[in-house]
């Protein structure tokens, strides 16, 4: 069912490569990572969710994503373990793609479609990226991480809107994901001003009608002071769930403050991807969203 694209070696970490069918990967992410505190809204839409009949192994027809992905994952985990790697630390795309390449016809499971409705869900995801010069080496890592995050939301919920903010000392809204990742700024760094812009955008989505999920992405190369802490706490208070994804060396005091905030606040998550421009695994997404992490 899913489209296949280029292999990762051809385009780095750009999520336009899809070595594993997109629909199978989306279901794998949705089954293994849960977004906390996303409240479905009342009512029905015209969209449908397929009710799956887990019969028909080896027969022609639409692929049943869950069991087929499970078979691919089993093969990929075995291959990773044989190479001496911990599966939870390996990019899930690599696990699935490696297993998918080893699958036989009998490893595919097919489905019969019986469409059913699913409830409306209004959710807005507000992404704020530190676009200062120090974060440039980590752009592909942020992109890879946020690809899985978007996959998780879009695979499970209707009526999801994405808003994009970039900031250095100043913060501005951009219209598209392409602009969000491609525009570079270089005039210092202010997470305070980035946070103020998040709060400004959130006002456009009334809490009674929208579940609101703001996230920072950056290296935390800024001073963490009382005004900055207050804007983070204001965001947490107004959000259904919020968080920060860090990659790069950053400032130790800011990093420590984010760890403490995540420990204190039930609906705030933090994950540190480290200071290498590679090395993403699905456990990082689980850590951010406070899911149990595979040992």
PDB file of C-alpha atoms in Angstrom:
ATOM      1  CA  UNK A   1       0.000   0.000   0.000  1.00  0.00           C
ATOM      2  CA  UNK A   2       2.754   2.460   0.911  1.00  0.00           C
ATOM      3  CA  UNK A   3       5.036   4.335  -1.392  1.00  0.00           C
ATOM      4  CA  UNK A   4       8.697   3.511  -1.371  1.00  0.00           C
ATOM      5  CA  UNK A   5      11.398   6.084  -1.898  1.00  0.00           C
ATOM      6  CA  UNK A   6      15.137   6.374  -1.681  1.00  0.00           C
ATOM      7  CA  UNK A   7      17.458   4.642   0.722  1.00  0.00           C
ATOM      8  CA  UNK A   8      18.935   6.712   3.568  1.00  0.00           C
ATOM      9  CA  UNK A   9      22.436   6.635   2.175  1.00  0.00           C
ATOM     10  CA  UNK A  10      21.255   8.600  -0.838  1.00  0.00           C
ATOM     11  CA  UNK A  11      19.761  11.543   1.037  1.00  0.00           C
ATOM     12  CA  UNK A  12      21.203  11.412   4.545  1.00  0.00           C
ATOM     13  CA  UNK A  13      18.455  11.596   7.166  1.00  0.00           C
ATOM     14  CA  UNK A  14      15.918  13.360   4.953  1.00  0.00           C
ATOM     15  CA  UNK A  15      12.532  11.733   5.651  1.00  0.00           C
ATOM     16  CA  UNK A  16      11.643  11.658   1.957  1.00  0.00           C
ATOM     17  CA  UNK A  17      13.470   8.334   1.846  1.00  0.00           C
ATOM     18  CA  UNK A  18      11.174   5.451   2.705  1.00  0.00           C
ATOM     19  CA  UNK A  19      12.896   2.042   2.543  1.00  0.00           C
ATOM     20  CA  UNK A  20       9.851   0.512   4.287  1.00  0.00           C
ATOM     21  CA  UNK A  21       6.240   1.081   3.093  1.00  0.00           C
ATOM     22  CA  UNK A  22       4.861   4.241   4.686  1.00  0.00           C
ATOM     23  CA  UNK A  23       1.553   2.766   5.840  1.00  0.00           C
ATOM     24  CA  UNK A  24       3.252  -0.134   7.598  1.00  0.00           C
ATOM     25  CA  UNK A  25       5.735   2.181   9.272  1.00  0.00           C
ATOM     26  CA  UNK A  26       2.946   4.515  10.420  1.00  0.00           C
ATOM     27  CA  UNK A  27       1.105   1.663  12.077  1.00  0.00           C
ATOM     28  CA  UNK A  28       4.322   0.386  13.663  1.00  0.00           C
ATOM     29  CA  UNK A  29       4.962   3.814  15.211  1.00  0.00           C
ATOM     30  CA  UNK A  30       1.332   4.109  16.335  1.00  0.00           C
ATOM     31  CA  UNK A  31       1.394   0.705  17.997  1.00  0.00           C
ATOM     32  CA  UNK A  32       4.714   1.204  19.757  1.00  0.00           C
ATOM     33  CA  UNK A  33       4.576   4.872  20.838  1.00  0.00           C
ATOM     34  CA  UNK A  34       1.576   6.566  22.445  1.00  0.00           C
ATOM     35  CA  UNK A  35       1.034  10.308  22.608  1.00  0.00           C
ATOM     36  CA  UNK A  36      -0.069  11.120  26.167  1.00  0.00           C
ATOM     37  CA  UNK A  37      -3.136  13.139  27.026  1.00  0.00           C
ATOM     38  CA  UNK A  38      -4.556  13.630  23.534  1.00  0.00           C
ATOM     39  CA  UNK A  39      -8.265  14.008  24.203  1.00  0.00           C
ATOM     40  CA  UNK A  40     -10.565  12.951  21.331  1.00  0.00           C
ATOM     41  CA  UNK A  41     -13.402  15.337  20.582  1.00  0.00           C
ATOM     42  CA  UNK A  42     -17.026  14.261  20.402  1.00  0.00           C
ATOM     43  CA  UNK A  43     -18.634  13.569  17.040  1.00  0.00           C
ATOM     44  CA  UNK A  44     -17.959  11.601  13.891  1.00  0.00           C
ATOM     45  CA  UNK A  45     -16.365  12.484  10.589  1.00  0.00           C
ATOM     46  CA  UNK A  46     -16.711  11.052   7.127  1.00  0.00           C
ATOM     47  CA  UNK A  47     -13.257   9.537   7.356  1.00  0.00           C
ATOM     48  CA  UNK A  48     -12.935   5.852   8.090  1.00  0.00           C
ATOM     49  CA  UNK A  49     -10.587   3.602   9.943  1.00  0.00           C
ATOM     50  CA  UNK A  50     -10.266   0.127   8.503  1.00  0.00           C
ATOM     51  CA  UNK A  51     -11.271  -2.674  10.827  1.00  0.00           C
ATOM     52  CA  UNK A  52      -8.756  -5.402  10.210  1.00  0.00           C
ATOM     53  CA  UNK A  53      -9.416  -9.107   9.882  1.00  0.00           C
ATOM     54  CA  UNK A  54      -6.193 -10.906  10.756  1.00  0.00           C
ATOM     55  CA  UNK A  55      -6.744 -13.719   8.301  1.00  0.00           C
ATOM     56  CA  UNK A  56      -5.444 -14.492   4.853  1.00  0.00           C
ATOM     57  CA  UNK A  57      -1.701 -14.952   5.458  1.00  0.00           C
ATOM     58  CA  UNK A  58       0.003 -15.399   2.117  1.00  0.00           C
ATOM     59  CA  UNK A  59      -3.053 -14.368   0.044  1.00  0.00           C
ATOM     60  CA  UNK A  60      -3.325 -11.439  -2.353  1.00  0.00           C
ATOM     61  CA  UNK A  61      -4.983  -8.278  -1.075  1.00  0.00           C
ATOM     62  CA  UNK A  62      -4.201  -5.166   1.024  1.00  0.00           C
ATOM     63  CA  UNK A  63      -1.366  -5.746   3.477  1.00  0.00           C
ATOM     64  CA  UNK A  64      -2.297  -5.908   7.163  1.00  0.00           C
ATOM     65  CA  UNK A  65       0.209  -3.438   8.557  1.00  0.00           C
ATOM     66  CA  UNK A  66       0.508  -4.516  12.198  1.00  0.00           C
ATOM     67  CA  UNK A  67       1.336  -8.218  11.842  1.00  0.00           C
ATOM     68  CA  UNK A  68       3.418  -7.642   8.711  1.00  0.00           C
ATOM     69  CA  UNK A  69       5.436  -4.928  10.443  1.00  0.00           C
ATOM     70  CA  UNK A  70       5.798  -7.236  13.467  1.00  0.00           C
ATOM     71  CA  UNK A  71       7.270  -9.922  11.232  1.00  0.00           C
ATOM     72  CA  UNK A  72       9.653  -7.417   9.650  1.00  0.00           C
ATOM     73  CA  UNK A  73      10.610  -6.061  13.065  1.00  0.00           C
ATOM     74  CA  UNK A  74      11.303  -9.562  14.389  1.00  0.00           C
ATOM     75  CA  UNK A  75      13.695 -10.198  11.511  1.00  0.00           C
ATOM     76  CA  UNK A  76      15.291  -6.763  11.867  1.00  0.00           C
ATOM     77  CA  UNK A  77      15.806  -7.153  15.620  1.00  0.00           C
ATOM     78  CA  UNK A  78      17.438 -10.523  15.055  1.00  0.00           C
ATOM     79  CA  UNK A  79      19.762  -9.016  12.491  1.00  0.00           C
ATOM     80  CA  UNK A  80      20.651  -6.077  14.766  1.00  0.00           C
ATOM     81  CA  UNK A  81      21.307  -8.379  17.733  1.00  0.00           C
ATOM     82  CA  UNK A  82      23.499 -10.584  15.561  1.00  0.00           C
ATOM     83  CA  UNK A  83      25.526  -7.480  14.750  1.00  0.00           C
ATOM     84  CA  UNK A  84      25.917  -6.707  18.469  1.00  0.00           C
ATOM     85  CA  UNK A  85      23.482  -3.756  18.606  1.00  0.00           C
ATOM     86  CA  UNK A  86      20.748  -3.015  21.154  1.00  0.00           C
ATOM     87  CA  UNK A  87      17.493  -2.830  19.131  1.00  0.00           C
ATOM     88  CA  UNK A  88      16.131   0.082  21.219  1.00  0.00           C
ATOM     89  CA  UNK A  89      19.124   2.191  20.205  1.00  0.00           C
ATOM     90  CA  UNK A  90      18.784   1.512  16.475  1.00  0.00           C
ATOM     91  CA  UNK A  91      16.743   3.770  14.191  1.00  0.00           C
ATOM     92  CA  UNK A  92      13.361   1.968  13.854  1.00  0.00           C
ATOM     93  CA  UNK A  93      13.414   2.606  10.118  1.00  0.00           C
ATOM     94  CA  UNK A  94      16.671   0.651   9.935  1.00  0.00           C
ATOM     95  CA  UNK A  95      15.210  -2.237  11.947  1.00  0.00           C
ATOM     96  CA  UNK A  96      12.096  -2.438   9.819  1.00  0.00           C
ATOM     97  CA  UNK A  97      13.864  -1.903   6.511  1.00  0.00           C
ATOM     98  CA  UNK A  98      16.465  -4.541   7.368  1.00  0.00           C
ATOM     99  CA  UNK A  99      13.777  -7.027   8.323  1.00  0.00           C
ATOM    100  CA  UNK A 100      11.601  -6.120   5.347  1.00  0.00           C
ATOM    101  CA  UNK A 101      14.471  -6.929   2.992  1.00  0.00           C
ATOM    102  CA  UNK A 102      14.667 -10.427   4.518  1.00  0.00           C
ATOM    103  CA  UNK A 103      10.956 -11.209   4.361  1.00  0.00           C
ATOM    104  CA  UNK A 104       9.504 -14.071   2.338  1.00  0.00           C
ATOM    105  CA  UNK A 105       6.059 -14.154   0.737  1.00  0.00           C
ATOM    106  CA  UNK A 106       4.690 -16.110   3.693  1.00  0.00           C
ATOM    107  CA  UNK A 107       5.775 -13.343   6.104  1.00  0.00           C
ATOM    108  CA  UNK A 108       3.210 -10.903   4.665  1.00  0.00           C
ATOM    109  CA  UNK A 109      -0.220 -10.821   6.289  1.00  0.00           C
ATOM    110  CA  UNK A 110      -3.247  -9.511   4.380  1.00  0.00           C
ATOM    111  CA  UNK A 111      -6.531  -7.984   5.417  1.00  0.00           C
ATOM    112  CA  UNK A 112     -10.168  -7.607   4.533  1.00  0.00           C
ATOM    113  CA  UNK A 113     -11.491  -4.058   4.801  1.00  0.00           C
ATOM    114  CA  UNK A 114     -14.644  -3.291   6.788  1.00  0.00           C
ATOM    115  CA  UNK A 115     -14.640   0.511   7.045  1.00  0.00           C
ATOM    116  CA  UNK A 116     -15.809   2.086  10.293  1.00  0.00           C
ATOM    117  CA  UNK A 117     -15.881   5.672  11.528  1.00  0.00           C
ATOM    118  CA  UNK A 118     -13.559   7.207  14.064  1.00  0.00           C
ATOM    119  CA  UNK A 119     -14.266  10.277  16.216  1.00  0.00           C
ATOM    120  CA  UNK A 120     -13.174  13.794  15.436  1.00  0.00           C
ATOM    121  CA  UNK A 121      -9.937  14.888  17.053  1.00  0.00           C
ATOM    122  CA  UNK A 122      -8.847  18.508  17.002  1.00  0.00           C
ATOM    123  CA  UNK A 123      -5.163  18.843  17.796  1.00  0.00           C
ATOM    124  CA  UNK A 124      -2.594  21.504  16.980  1.00  0.00           C
ATOM    125  CA  UNK A 125       1.125  20.757  17.100  1.00  0.00           C
ATOM    126  CA  UNK A 126       3.220  23.924  17.498  1.00  0.00           C
ATOM    127  CA  UNK A 127       6.869  23.293  16.646  1.00  0.00           C
ATOM    128  CA  UNK A 128       9.488  25.921  17.509  1.00  0.00           C
ATOM    129  CA  UNK A 129      13.000  25.376  16.126  1.00  0.00           C
ATOM    130  CA  UNK A 130      16.147  27.098  17.316  1.00  0.00           C
ATOM    131  CA  UNK A 131      17.453  28.267  13.913  1.00  0.00           C
ATOM    132  CA  UNK A 132      20.664  29.853  15.189  1.00  0.00           C
ATOM    133  CA  UNK A 133      23.970  28.898  13.594  1.00  0.00           C
ATOM    134  CA  UNK A 134      25.048  26.425  16.276  1.00  0.00           C
ATOM    135  CA  UNK A 135      22.140  24.092  15.496  1.00  0.00           C
ATOM    136  CA  UNK A 136      22.874  23.699  11.766  1.00  0.00           C
ATOM    137  CA  UNK A 137      24.889  20.438  12.112  1.00  0.00           C
ATOM    138  CA  UNK A 138      21.885  18.829  13.826  1.00  0.00           C
ATOM    139  CA  UNK A 139      19.121  19.866  11.409  1.00  0.00           C
ATOM    140  CA  UNK A 140      18.910  16.427   9.792  1.00  0.00           C
ATOM    141  CA  UNK A 141      18.640  14.781  13.215  1.00  0.00           C
ATOM    142  CA  UNK A 142      15.794  17.108  14.243  1.00  0.00           C
ATOM    143  CA  UNK A 143      14.150  16.358  10.902  1.00  0.00           C
ATOM    144  CA  UNK A 144      14.458  12.605  11.368  1.00  0.00           C
ATOM    145  CA  UNK A 145      13.068  12.793  14.900  1.00  0.00           C
ATOM    146  CA  UNK A 146      10.133  15.025  13.933  1.00  0.00           C
ATOM    147  CA  UNK A 147       9.303  12.771  11.000  1.00  0.00           C
ATOM    148  CA  UNK A 148       8.448   9.989  13.446  1.00  0.00           C
ATOM    149  CA  UNK A 149       6.532  12.424  15.641  1.00  0.00           C
ATOM    150  CA  UNK A 150       4.421  13.603  12.699  1.00  0.00           C
ATOM    151  CA  UNK A 151       3.921   9.995  11.630  1.00  0.00           C
ATOM    152  CA  UNK A 152       2.596   9.169  15.082  1.00  0.00           C
ATOM    153  CA  UNK A 153       0.069  12.007  15.058  1.00  0.00           C
ATOM    154  CA  UNK A 154      -1.103  11.637  11.486  1.00  0.00           C
ATOM    155  CA  UNK A 155      -1.444   7.849  11.728  1.00  0.00           C
ATOM    156  CA  UNK A 156      -3.828   7.991  14.676  1.00  0.00           C
ATOM    157  CA  UNK A 157      -5.822  11.227  14.689  1.00  0.00           C
ATOM    158  CA  UNK A 158      -8.092  13.298  12.455  1.00  0.00           C
ATOM    159  CA  UNK A 159      -8.076  17.092  12.180  1.00  0.00           C
ATOM    160  CA  UNK A 160      -4.446  17.683  13.138  1.00  0.00           C
ATOM    161  CA  UNK A 161      -2.871  21.035  12.307  1.00  0.00           C
ATOM    162  CA  UNK A 162       0.841  21.868  12.402  1.00  0.00           C
ATOM    163  CA  UNK A 163       2.211  25.349  13.118  1.00  0.00           C
ATOM    164  CA  UNK A 164       5.878  26.206  12.579  1.00  0.00           C
ATOM    165  CA  UNK A 165       8.036  28.789  14.379  1.00  0.00           C
ATOM    166  CA  UNK A 166      11.744  29.510  13.931  1.00  0.00           C
ATOM    167  CA  UNK A 167      13.786  31.709  16.219  1.00  0.00           C
ATOM    168  CA  UNK A 168      17.215  33.047  17.039  1.00  0.00           C
ATOM    169  CA  UNK A 169      17.013  36.250  19.076  1.00  0.00           C
ATOM    170  CA  UNK A 170      13.771  37.040  17.267  1.00  0.00           C
ATOM    171  CA  UNK A 171      10.981  34.566  16.579  1.00  0.00           C
ATOM    172  CA  UNK A 172       8.791  34.326  13.519  1.00  0.00           C
ATOM    173  CA  UNK A 173       6.142  32.053  12.139  1.00  0.00           C
ATOM    174  CA  UNK A 174       6.716  30.226   8.844  1.00  0.00           C
ATOM    175  CA  UNK A 175       4.106  28.645   6.621  1.00  0.00           C
ATOM    176  CA  UNK A 176       5.583  25.288   5.676  1.00  0.00           C
ATOM    177  CA  UNK A 177       7.685  22.447   7.010  1.00  0.00           C
ATOM    178  CA  UNK A 178      10.199  23.088   4.227  1.00  0.00           C
ATOM    179  CA  UNK A 179      10.746  26.652   5.472  1.00  0.00           C
ATOM    180  CA  UNK A 180      10.863  25.403   9.055  1.00  0.00           C
ATOM    181  CA  UNK A 181      13.890  23.249   8.283  1.00  0.00           C
ATOM    182  CA  UNK A 182      15.622  25.270   5.571  1.00  0.00           C
ATOM    183  CA  UNK A 183      15.717  28.840   6.923  1.00  0.00           C
ATOM    184  CA  UNK A 184      18.849  29.635   8.935  1.00  0.00           C
ATOM    185  CA  UNK A 185      19.119  32.574  11.302  1.00  0.00           C
ATOM    186  CA  UNK A 186      22.203  33.835  13.085  1.00  0.00           C
ATOM    187  CA  UNK A 187      21.428  36.649  15.487  1.00  0.00           C
ATOM    188  CA  UNK A 188      21.891  35.056  18.903  1.00  0.00           C
ATOM    189  CA  UNK A 189      19.423  32.784  20.691  1.00  0.00           C
ATOM    190  CA  UNK A 190      16.362  33.515  22.836  1.00  0.00           C
ATOM    191  CA  UNK A 191      14.173  30.629  23.980  1.00  0.00           C
ATOM    192  CA  UNK A 192      12.244  33.276  25.897  1.00  0.00           C
ATOM    193  CA  UNK A 193      11.166  34.956  22.651  1.00  0.00           C
ATOM    194  CA  UNK A 194      10.581  31.590  20.996  1.00  0.00           C
ATOM    195  CA  UNK A 195       8.298  30.671  23.897  1.00  0.00           C
ATOM    196  CA  UNK A 196       6.399  33.948  23.666  1.00  0.00           C
ATOM    197  CA  UNK A 197       5.706  33.225  19.997  1.00  0.00           C
ATOM    198  CA  UNK A 198       4.428  29.745  20.925  1.00  0.00           C
ATOM    199  CA  UNK A 199       1.975  31.286  23.395  1.00  0.00           C
ATOM    200  CA  UNK A 200       0.885  33.795  20.753  1.00  0.00           C
ATOM    201  CA  UNK A 201       0.118  31.026  18.252  1.00  0.00           C
ATOM    202  CA  UNK A 202      -1.661  28.896  20.845  1.00  0.00           C
ATOM    203  CA  UNK A 203      -4.151  31.728  21.464  1.00  0.00           C
ATOM    204  CA  UNK A 204      -5.518  31.109  17.967  1.00  0.00           C
ATOM    205  CA  UNK A 205      -6.614  27.615  19.046  1.00  0.00           C
ATOM    206  CA  UNK A 206      -9.095  27.839  21.943  1.00  0.00           C
ATOM    207  CA  UNK A 207      -8.539  25.164  24.553  1.00  0.00           C
ATOM    208  CA  UNK A 208     -12.225  24.200  24.502  1.00  0.00           C
ATOM    209  CA  UNK A 209     -11.896  23.216  20.855  1.00  0.00           C
ATOM    210  CA  UNK A 210      -8.280  22.139  20.486  1.00  0.00           C
ATOM    211  CA  UNK A 211      -5.783  19.933  22.264  1.00  0.00           C
ATOM    212  CA  UNK A 212      -2.512  21.895  22.076  1.00  0.00           C
ATOM    213  CA  UNK A 213       0.932  20.325  21.854  1.00  0.00           C
ATOM    214  CA  UNK A 214       3.902  22.755  21.646  1.00  0.00           C
ATOM    215  CA  UNK A 215       7.472  21.483  21.306  1.00  0.00           C
ATOM    216  CA  UNK A 216      10.881  23.169  21.189  1.00  0.00           C
ATOM    217  CA  UNK A 217      13.670  21.728  19.021  1.00  0.00           C
ATOM    218  CA  UNK A 218      17.221  23.007  19.456  1.00  0.00           C
ATOM    219  CA  UNK A 219      20.565  22.768  21.259  1.00  0.00           C
ATOM    220  CA  UNK A 220      19.589  24.889  24.318  1.00  0.00           C
ATOM    221  CA  UNK A 221      22.443  27.292  23.607  1.00  0.00           C
ATOM    222  CA  UNK A 222      20.967  30.039  25.766  1.00  0.00           C
ATOM    223  CA  UNK A 223      20.944  31.253  29.373  1.00  0.00           C
ATOM    224  CA  UNK A 224      18.151  29.814  31.493  1.00  0.00           C
ATOM    225  CA  UNK A 225      16.844  32.550  33.773  1.00  0.00           C
ATOM    226  CA  UNK A 226      13.643  33.371  35.640  1.00  0.00           C
ATOM    227  CA  UNK A 227      11.761  34.937  32.683  1.00  0.00           C
ATOM    228  CA  UNK A 228      12.661  31.939  30.505  1.00  0.00           C
ATOM    229  CA  UNK A 229      11.512  29.507  33.184  1.00  0.00           C
ATOM    230  CA  UNK A 230       8.241  31.403  33.514  1.00  0.00           C
ATOM    231  CA  UNK A 231       7.476  31.229  29.798  1.00  0.00           C
ATOM    232  CA  UNK A 232       8.142  27.468  29.840  1.00  0.00           C
ATOM    233  CA  UNK A 233       5.757  27.071  32.784  1.00  0.00           C
ATOM    234  CA  UNK A 234       3.117  29.192  31.047  1.00  0.00           C
ATOM    235  CA  UNK A 235       3.357  26.927  28.018  1.00  0.00           C
ATOM    236  CA  UNK A 236       3.057  23.809  30.187  1.00  0.00           C
ATOM    237  CA  UNK A 237       0.005  25.236  31.949  1.00  0.00           C
ATOM    238  CA  UNK A 238      -1.796  25.929  28.684  1.00  0.00           C
ATOM    239  CA  UNK A 239      -0.789  22.782  26.776  1.00  0.00           C
ATOM    240  CA  UNK A 240      -2.197  19.285  26.784  1.00  0.00           C
ATOM    241  CA  UNK A 241       1.398  18.074  26.594  1.00  0.00           C
ATOM    242  CA  UNK A 242       4.585  19.935  25.726  1.00  0.00           C
ATOM    243  CA  UNK A 243       8.248  19.123  25.473  1.00  0.00           C
ATOM    244  CA  UNK A 244      11.746  19.873  24.240  1.00  0.00           C
ATOM    245  CA  UNK A 245      14.003  17.894  21.905  1.00  0.00           C
ATOM    246  CA  UNK A 246      17.675  18.749  22.333  1.00  0.00           C
ATOM    247  CA  UNK A 247      20.573  17.845  20.039  1.00  0.00           C
ATOM    248  CA  UNK A 248      24.001  19.459  20.316  1.00  0.00           C
ATOM    249  CA  UNK A 249      26.223  20.555  23.216  1.00  0.00           C
ATOM    250  CA  UNK A 250      24.163  23.563  24.338  1.00  0.00           C
ATOM    251  CA  UNK A 251      24.438  25.036  27.839  1.00  0.00           C
ATOM    252  CA  UNK A 252      24.642  22.622  30.777  1.00  0.00           C
ATOM    253  CA  UNK A 253      22.490  24.706  33.134  1.00  0.00           C
ATOM    254  CA  UNK A 254      19.687  24.882  30.549  1.00  0.00           C
ATOM    255  CA  UNK A 255      19.887  21.122  29.943  1.00  0.00           C
ATOM    256  CA  UNK A 256      19.771  20.404  33.676  1.00  0.00           C
ATOM    257  CA  UNK A 257      16.771  22.709  34.055  1.00  0.00           C
ATOM    258  CA  UNK A 258      14.907  20.821  31.310  1.00  0.00           C
ATOM    259  CA  UNK A 259      15.577  17.484  33.021  1.00  0.00           C
ATOM    260  CA  UNK A 260      14.240  18.913  36.297  1.00  0.00           C
ATOM    261  CA  UNK A 261      11.171  20.371  34.607  1.00  0.00           C
ATOM    262  CA  UNK A 262      10.354  17.013  33.011  1.00  0.00           C
ATOM    263  CA  UNK A 263      10.708  15.321  36.411  1.00  0.00           C
ATOM    264  CA  UNK A 264       8.406  17.866  38.075  1.00  0.00           C
ATOM    265  CA  UNK A 265       5.714  18.253  35.424  1.00  0.00           C
ATOM    266  CA  UNK A 266       3.556  15.290  34.435  1.00  0.00           C
ATOM    267  CA  UNK A 267       2.742  16.662  30.997  1.00  0.00           C
ATOM    268  CA  UNK A 268       6.154  17.960  29.978  1.00  0.00           C
ATOM    269  CA  UNK A 269       8.774  15.764  28.329  1.00  0.00           C
ATOM    270  CA  UNK A 270      12.445  16.242  27.534  1.00  0.00           C
ATOM    271  CA  UNK A 271      14.902  14.174  25.532  1.00  0.00           C
ATOM    272  CA  UNK A 272      18.581  14.824  24.847  1.00  0.00           C
ATOM    273  CA  UNK A 273      19.733  13.253  21.579  1.00  0.00           C
ATOM    274  CA  UNK A 274      23.371  13.998  22.392  1.00  0.00           C
ATOM    275  CA  UNK A 275      25.960  16.015  20.508  1.00  0.00           C
ATOM    276  CA  UNK A 276      26.420  13.715  17.507  1.00  0.00           C
ATOM    277  CA  UNK A 277      24.468  14.455  14.301  1.00  0.00           C
ATOM    278  CA  UNK A 278      23.341  10.794  14.104  1.00  0.00           C
ATOM    279  CA  UNK A 279      22.157   8.134  16.520  1.00  0.00           C
ATOM    280  CA  UNK A 280      18.360   8.424  16.723  1.00  0.00           C
ATOM    281  CA  UNK A 281      16.328   5.462  18.054  1.00  0.00           C
ATOM    282  CA  UNK A 282      12.656   4.960  18.872  1.00  0.00           C
ATOM    283  CA  UNK A 283      13.451   5.043  22.611  1.00  0.00           C
ATOM    284  CA  UNK A 284      14.178   8.767  22.212  1.00  0.00           C
ATOM    285  CA  UNK A 285      10.610   9.401  21.063  1.00  0.00           C
ATOM    286  CA  UNK A 286       9.285   7.269  23.913  1.00  0.00           C
ATOM    287  CA  UNK A 287      11.372   9.228  26.412  1.00  0.00           C
ATOM    288  CA  UNK A 288      10.008  12.551  25.154  1.00  0.00           C
ATOM    289  CA  UNK A 289       6.401  11.344  25.425  1.00  0.00           C
ATOM    290  CA  UNK A 290       6.969   9.555  28.740  1.00  0.00           C
ATOM    291  CA  UNK A 291       6.239   6.100  27.384  1.00  0.00           C
ATOM    292  CA  UNK A 292       7.936   3.082  29.001  1.00  0.00           C
ATOM    293  CA  UNK A 293      11.333   2.677  27.359  1.00  0.00           C
ATOM    294  CA  UNK A 294      12.537  -0.714  26.107  1.00  0.00           C
ATOM    295  CA  UNK A 295      15.483  -2.019  28.055  1.00  0.00           C
TER     296      UNK A 295
END
